[in-house]
Amino acid sequence: MKPVYGPFQRSPKGETPRTPPPARPKRQPPRRGPTGWPLWAEITARAGILLLGAFGIGAILQHIDAQPEGRKPWGQADLEEPGLHLFTSTHLRALRGNADACLAALDGSDMQFTRAGPSTASTPACHWQAGVRIEQSNVGYANPVPDVASCALAATLYVWEREILQPAAQDHLGSEVTEILHYGTFSCRRVNGAQSGSWSEHAGANAIDVSGFRLADGRVIEVTDWDAGGAASAFLREVRDVSCQLFTGVLGPDYNAAHHDHFHLDMGSWQICR
Ligand SMILES: [Zn+2]
């Protein structure tokens, strides 16, 4: 076989070296995107993600749109809508600054109430927004019936009775609550009755102090049963815990000695659950 000599090698017989073949152009590496992937793969992946995202958002919006009005994030509170959902507390809290929407929501419920006139208290801090007097709710309120309640407080109590209080009573006590025992709502005073400091939510009729519950079977569970153990304690502790899903302020015996005998439930601006 005839030997083939590489470039610049002399043949043993002194032949001139073969002309080297022209260098093949070097293959360019593919352009890469910021992630280090080839650019084409990155563009395809990003387009895919965008497309999936658009489909996902579309599906979510369609799902929300199919919900009843009271369950939409931008919907109004519907106090008869059964169950707690993602936006229940958002809707109830939105009622605080919107008297018309709040009264419309109460009108749409089975709560019987009358509108209260403006506060006659001489202290400017002691006024309420859209005050109402609860005449009849799904659960009774012991005499003397609560004084004025802010509309948002009344609306939240209405949902709380059905969605939190009664299920907890059934689960732990096997009975239903027929009457809520309380120390009232409106009270023109500062926090803890102090001479100075912040005004209480009670001064705006925006809080109720609940001291116990009368059951259909005749038993009375008082908040002072907090440490009694057994079903009564378990019931009270669940009510305290779950009430925080609806009320902005929930204070009980764990908070301080002043609350050893009642739950303070309010719709103020401070979120507290103790
Ligand atoms: Zn209170």
mmCIF file of N, CA, C and O in Angstrom, residues 77-79 81-96 152-167 206 238-250 264-273:
data_model
loop_
_atom_site.group_PDB
_atom_site.id
_atom_site.type_symbol
_atom_site.label_atom_id
_atom_site.label_comp_id
_atom_site.label_asym_id
_atom_site.label_seq_id
_atom_site.Cartn_x
_atom_site.Cartn_y
_atom_site.Cartn_z
ATOM 1 N N ALA A 77 -70.083 40.866 51.230
ATOM 2 C CA ALA A 77 -70.390 39.866 52.248
ATOM 3 C C ALA A 77 -71.820 39.374 52.055
ATOM 4 O O ALA A 77 -72.736 40.180 51.901
ATOM 5 N N ASP A 78 -71.983 38.054 52.042
ATOM 6 C CA ASP A 78 -73.317 37.460 52.033
ATOM 7 C C ASP A 78 -73.420 36.667 53.332
ATOM 8 O O ASP A 78 -72.815 35.607 53.470
ATOM 9 N N LEU A 79 -74.171 37.215 54.299
ATOM 10 C CA LEU A 79 -74.165 36.633 55.641
ATOM 11 C C LEU A 79 -74.882 35.288 55.689
ATOM 12 O O LEU A 79 -74.752 34.550 56.660
ATOM 13 N N GLU A 81 -74.414 32.981 53.300
ATOM 14 C CA GLU A 81 -73.577 32.021 52.590
ATOM 15 C C GLU A 81 -73.055 30.993 53.601
ATOM 16 O O GLU A 81 -72.331 31.346 54.537
ATOM 17 N N PRO A 82 -73.429 29.705 53.447
ATOM 18 C CA PRO A 82 -73.001 28.737 54.460
ATOM 19 C C PRO A 82 -71.515 28.423 54.360
ATOM 20 O O PRO A 82 -70.950 28.432 53.281
ATOM 21 N N GLY A 83 -70.910 28.184 55.494
ATOM 22 C CA GLY A 83 -69.492 27.797 55.544
ATOM 23 C C GLY A 83 -68.579 29.009 55.577
ATOM 24 O O GLY A 83 -68.954 30.101 55.156
ATOM 25 N N LEU A 84 -67.380 28.771 56.116
ATOM 26 C CA LEU A 84 -66.356 29.807 56.078
ATOM 27 C C LEU A 84 -65.526 29.552 54.839
ATOM 28 O O LEU A 84 -65.209 28.419 54.525
ATOM 29 N N HIS A 85 -65.184 30.593 54.115
ATOM 30 C CA HIS A 85 -64.358 30.419 52.921
ATOM 31 C C HIS A 85 -63.194 31.392 52.986
ATOM 32 O O HIS A 85 -63.053 32.155 53.943
ATOM 33 N N LEU A 86 -62.397 31.348 51.946
ATOM 34 C CA LEU A 86 -61.140 32.110 51.927
ATOM 35 C C LEU A 86 -61.345 33.602 52.188
ATOM 36 O O LEU A 86 -60.487 34.265 52.749
ATOM 37 N N PHE A 87 -62.507 34.133 51.775
ATOM 38 C CA PHE A 87 -62.679 35.586 51.837
ATOM 39 C C PHE A 87 -63.710 36.019 52.879
ATOM 40 O O PHE A 87 -64.101 37.175 52.918
ATOM 41 N N THR A 88 -64.174 35.092 53.721
ATOM 42 C CA THR A 88 -65.197 35.455 54.703
ATOM 43 C C THR A 88 -64.728 36.626 55.569
ATOM 44 O O THR A 88 -65.426 37.632 55.712
ATOM 45 N N SER A 89 -63.537 36.498 56.145
ATOM 46 C CA SER A 89 -63.115 37.559 57.061
ATOM 47 C C SER A 89 -62.790 38.841 56.301
ATOM 48 O O SER A 89 -63.053 39.939 56.789
ATOM 49 N N THR A 90 -62.255 38.725 55.093
ATOM 50 C CA THR A 90 -61.977 39.929 54.288
ATOM 51 C C THR A 90 -63.269 40.686 54.029
ATOM 52 O O THR A 90 -63.330 41.908 54.155
ATOM 53 N N HIS A 91 -64.325 39.948 53.667
ATOM 54 C CA HIS A 91 -65.608 40.591 53.380
ATOM 55 C C HIS A 91 -66.184 41.248 54.633
ATOM 56 O O HIS A 91 -66.723 42.347 54.575
ATOM 57 N N LEU A 92 -66.084 40.542 55.772
ATOM 58 C CA LEU A 92 -66.643 41.105 57.014
ATOM 59 C C LEU A 92 -65.869 42.357 57.424
ATOM 60 O O LEU A 92 -66.447 43.356 57.843
ATOM 61 N N ARG A 93 -64.556 42.309 57.287
ATOM 62 C CA ARG A 93 -63.748 43.480 57.673
ATOM 63 C C ARG A 93 -64.000 44.661 56.752
ATOM 64 O O ARG A 93 -63.926 45.817 57.172
ATOM 65 N N ALA A 94 -64.302 44.366 55.499
ATOM 66 C CA ALA A 94 -64.583 45.456 54.555
ATOM 67 C C ALA A 94 -65.847 46.216 54.948
ATOM 68 O O ALA A 94 -66.037 47.372 54.581
ATOM 69 N N LEU A 95 -66.731 45.567 55.738
ATOM 70 C CA LEU A 95 -67.982 46.223 56.145
ATOM 71 C C LEU A 95 -67.733 47.354 57.136
ATOM 72 O O LEU A 95 -68.575 48.226 57.320
ATOM 73 N N ARG A 96 -66.573 47.333 57.801
ATOM 74 C CA ARG A 96 -66.314 48.332 58.837
ATOM 75 C C ARG A 96 -66.306 49.752 58.291
ATOM 76 O O ARG A 96 -66.722 50.672 58.956
ATOM 77 N N ALA A 152 -70.729 46.266 61.650
ATOM 78 C CA ALA A 152 -69.751 45.217 61.324
ATOM 79 C C ALA A 152 -69.682 44.180 62.444
ATOM 80 O O ALA A 152 -69.530 42.982 62.179
ATOM 81 N N LEU A 153 -69.818 44.619 63.698
ATOM 82 C CA LEU A 153 -69.801 43.673 64.816
ATOM 83 C C LEU A 153 -71.036 42.769 64.751
ATOM 84 O O LEU A 153 -70.931 41.545 64.904
ATOM 85 N N ALA A 154 -72.194 43.374 64.494
ATOM 86 C CA ALA A 154 -73.429 42.581 64.413
ATOM 87 C C ALA A 154 -73.340 41.559 63.278
ATOM 88 O O ALA A 154 -73.713 40.391 63.443
ATOM 89 N N ALA A 155 -72.829 41.989 62.127
ATOM 90 C CA ALA A 155 -72.728 41.083 60.972
ATOM 91 C C ALA A 155 -71.783 39.930 61.287
ATOM 92 O O ALA A 155 -72.054 38.770 60.943
ATOM 93 N N THR A 156 -70.683 40.233 61.968
ATOM 94 C CA THR A 156 -69.698 39.192 62.282
ATOM 95 C C THR A 156 -70.266 38.229 63.322
ATOM 96 O O THR A 156 -70.070 37.008 63.225
ATOM 97 N N LEU A 157 -70.999 38.759 64.305
ATOM 98 C CA LEU A 157 -71.630 37.882 65.302
ATOM 99 C C LEU A 157 -72.594 36.902 64.624
ATOM 100 O O LEU A 157 -72.659 35.726 64.980
ATOM 101 N N TYR A 158 -73.319 37.408 63.646
ATOM 102 C CA TYR A 158 -74.316 36.580 62.961
ATOM 103 C C TYR A 158 -73.650 35.370 62.297
ATOM 104 O O TYR A 158 -74.142 34.240 62.408
ATOM 105 N N VAL A 159 -72.530 35.605 61.611
ATOM 106 C CA VAL A 159 -71.808 34.508 60.958
ATOM 107 C C VAL A 159 -71.140 33.616 62.019
ATOM 108 O O VAL A 159 -71.150 32.390 61.915
ATOM 109 N N TRP A 160 -70.593 34.235 63.042
ATOM 110 C CA TRP A 160 -69.902 33.504 64.122
ATOM 111 C C TRP A 160 -70.834 32.516 64.830
ATOM 112 O O TRP A 160 -70.466 31.372 65.088
ATOM 113 N N GLU A 161 -72.060 32.953 65.121
ATOM 114 C CA GLU A 161 -73.016 32.062 65.807
ATOM 115 C C GLU A 161 -73.175 30.758 65.026
ATOM 116 O O GLU A 161 -73.114 29.671 65.590
ATOM 117 N N ARG A 162 -73.375 30.894 63.725
ATOM 118 C CA ARG A 162 -73.689 29.726 62.889
ATOM 119 C C ARG A 162 -72.454 28.891 62.563
ATOM 120 O O ARG A 162 -72.513 27.660 62.582
ATOM 121 N N GLU A 163 -71.351 29.565 62.235
ATOM 122 C CA GLU A 163 -70.198 28.845 61.688
ATOM 123 C C GLU A 163 -69.177 28.421 62.734
ATOM 124 O O GLU A 163 -68.365 27.549 62.470
ATOM 125 N N ILE A 164 -69.155 29.073 63.877
ATOM 126 C CA ILE A 164 -68.122 28.764 64.867
ATOM 127 C C ILE A 164 -68.735 28.256 66.175
ATOM 128 O O ILE A 164 -68.380 27.196 66.680
ATOM 129 N N LEU A 165 -69.693 29.010 66.711
ATOM 130 C CA LEU A 165 -70.252 28.669 68.015
ATOM 131 C C LEU A 165 -71.023 27.343 67.987
ATOM 132 O O LEU A 165 -70.741 26.437 68.783
ATOM 133 N N GLN A 166 -71.968 27.236 67.081
ATOM 134 C CA GLN A 166 -72.814 26.026 67.072
ATOM 135 C C GLN A 166 -72.042 24.755 66.716
ATOM 136 O O GLN A 166 -72.223 23.731 67.394
ATOM 137 N N PRO A 167 -71.173 24.774 65.714
ATOM 138 C CA PRO A 167 -70.403 23.549 65.447
ATOM 139 C C PRO A 167 -69.546 23.134 66.644
ATOM 140 O O PRO A 167 -69.446 21.947 66.963
ATOM 141 N N ASN A 206 -67.977 48.570 69.141
ATOM 142 C CA ASN A 206 -67.350 47.664 68.178
ATOM 143 C C ASN A 206 -66.871 46.381 68.853
ATOM 144 O O ASN A 206 -66.048 45.664 68.287
ATOM 145 N N GLU A 238 -61.819 25.955 71.967
ATOM 146 C CA GLU A 238 -62.023 25.956 70.512
ATOM 147 C C GLU A 238 -62.709 27.247 70.069
ATOM 148 O O GLU A 238 -62.345 27.844 69.055
ATOM 149 N N VAL A 239 -63.708 27.674 70.857
ATOM 150 C CA VAL A 239 -64.405 28.922 70.488
ATOM 151 C C VAL A 239 -63.405 30.080 70.455
ATOM 152 O O VAL A 239 -63.368 30.871 69.512
ATOM 153 N N ARG A 240 -62.551 30.174 71.472
ATOM 154 C CA ARG A 240 -61.561 31.263 71.494
ATOM 155 C C ARG A 240 -60.658 31.184 70.250
ATOM 156 O O ARG A 240 -60.475 32.166 69.543
ATOM 157 N N ASP A 241 -60.135 29.980 69.983
ATOM 158 C CA ASP A 241 -59.183 29.847 68.872
ATOM 159 C C ASP A 241 -59.823 30.179 67.527
ATOM 160 O O ASP A 241 -59.272 30.937 66.737
ATOM 161 N N VAL A 242 -60.986 29.597 67.268
ATOM 162 C CA VAL A 242 -61.561 29.718 65.928
ATOM 163 C C VAL A 242 -62.198 31.087 65.724
ATOM 164 O O VAL A 242 -62.276 31.581 64.592
ATOM 165 N N SER A 243 -62.605 31.738 66.805
ATOM 166 C CA SER A 243 -63.195 33.081 66.668
ATOM 167 C C SER A 243 -62.208 34.051 66.032
ATOM 168 O O SER A 243 -62.616 35.030 65.400
ATOM 169 N N CYS A 244 -60.929 33.766 66.196
ATOM 170 C CA CYS A 244 -59.909 34.663 65.623
ATOM 171 C C CYS A 244 -59.965 34.681 64.096
ATOM 172 O O CYS A 244 -59.402 35.568 63.467
ATOM 173 N N GLN A 245 -60.639 33.699 63.496
ATOM 174 C CA GLN A 245 -60.783 33.708 62.029
ATOM 175 C C GLN A 245 -61.736 34.806 61.570
ATOM 176 O O GLN A 245 -61.705 35.206 60.414
ATOM 177 N N LEU A 246 -62.610 35.258 62.487
ATOM 178 C CA LEU A 246 -63.608 36.250 62.067
ATOM 179 C C LEU A 246 -63.396 37.609 62.740
ATOM 180 O O LEU A 246 -63.434 38.644 62.085
ATOM 181 N N PHE A 247 -63.228 37.604 64.049
ATOM 182 C CA PHE A 247 -63.039 38.875 64.765
ATOM 183 C C PHE A 247 -61.576 39.291 64.682
ATOM 184 O O PHE A 247 -60.686 38.435 64.633
ATOM 185 N N THR A 248 -61.328 40.587 64.694
ATOM 186 C CA THR A 248 -59.927 41.027 64.666
ATOM 187 C C THR A 248 -59.329 40.937 66.068
ATOM 188 O O THR A 248 -58.166 40.632 66.221
ATOM 189 N N GLY A 249 -60.137 41.195 67.102
ATOM 190 C CA GLY A 249 -59.641 41.122 68.472
ATOM 191 C C GLY A 249 -60.391 40.056 69.248
ATOM 192 O O GLY A 249 -61.623 40.077 69.313
ATOM 193 N N VAL A 250 -59.657 39.100 69.805
ATOM 194 C CA VAL A 250 -60.256 38.055 70.636
ATOM 195 C C VAL A 250 -59.382 37.920 71.886
ATOM 196 O O VAL A 250 -58.207 37.578 71.790
ATOM 197 N N HIS A 264 -63.646 38.771 75.097
ATOM 198 C CA HIS A 264 -63.838 40.072 74.452
ATOM 199 C C HIS A 264 -63.674 39.828 72.946
ATOM 200 O O HIS A 264 -62.632 39.344 72.496
ATOM 201 N N LEU A 265 -64.709 40.140 72.177
ATOM 202 C CA LEU A 265 -64.673 39.947 70.721
ATOM 203 C C LEU A 265 -64.875 41.308 70.069
ATOM 204 O O LEU A 265 -65.881 41.974 70.337
ATOM 205 N N ASP A 266 -63.931 41.745 69.246
ATOM 206 C CA ASP A 266 -64.124 43.056 68.609
ATOM 207 C C ASP A 266 -63.756 43.050 67.139
ATOM 208 O O ASP A 266 -63.146 42.102 66.633
ATOM 209 N N MET A 267 -64.163 44.132 66.469
ATOM 210 C CA MET A 267 -63.871 44.322 65.040
ATOM 211 C C MET A 267 -63.028 45.584 64.854
ATOM 212 O O MET A 267 -63.249 46.380 63.931
ATOM 213 N N GLY A 268 -62.065 45.778 65.755
ATOM 214 C CA GLY A 268 -61.179 46.939 65.662
ATOM 215 C C GLY A 268 -60.102 46.746 64.616
ATOM 216 O O GLY A 268 -60.134 45.801 63.821
ATOM 217 N N SER A 269 -59.127 47.656 64.631
ATOM 218 C CA SER A 269 -58.083 47.597 63.609
ATOM 219 C C SER A 269 -56.916 46.713 64.037
ATOM 220 O O SER A 269 -56.104 46.332 63.206
ATOM 221 N N TRP A 270 -56.809 46.423 65.329
ATOM 222 C CA TRP A 270 -55.687 45.614 65.799
ATOM 223 C C TRP A 270 -56.031 44.146 65.753
ATOM 224 O O TRP A 270 -57.077 43.736 66.244
ATOM 225 N N GLN A 271 -55.101 43.367 65.195
ATOM 226 C CA GLN A 271 -55.280 41.922 65.151
ATOM 227 C C GLN A 271 -54.673 41.347 66.424
ATOM 228 O O GLN A 271 -53.475 41.475 66.647
ATOM 229 N N ILE A 272 -55.500 40.758 67.271
ATOM 230 C CA ILE A 272 -54.974 40.126 68.480
ATOM 231 C C ILE A 272 -55.821 38.910 68.801
ATOM 232 O O ILE A 272 -57.048 38.940 68.635
ATOM 233 N N CYS A 273 -55.185 37.831 69.241
ATOM 234 C CA CYS A 273 -55.878 36.556 69.461
ATOM 235 C C CYS A 273 -55.208 35.877 70.645
ATOM 236 O O CYS A 273 -54.188 35.227 70.490
#
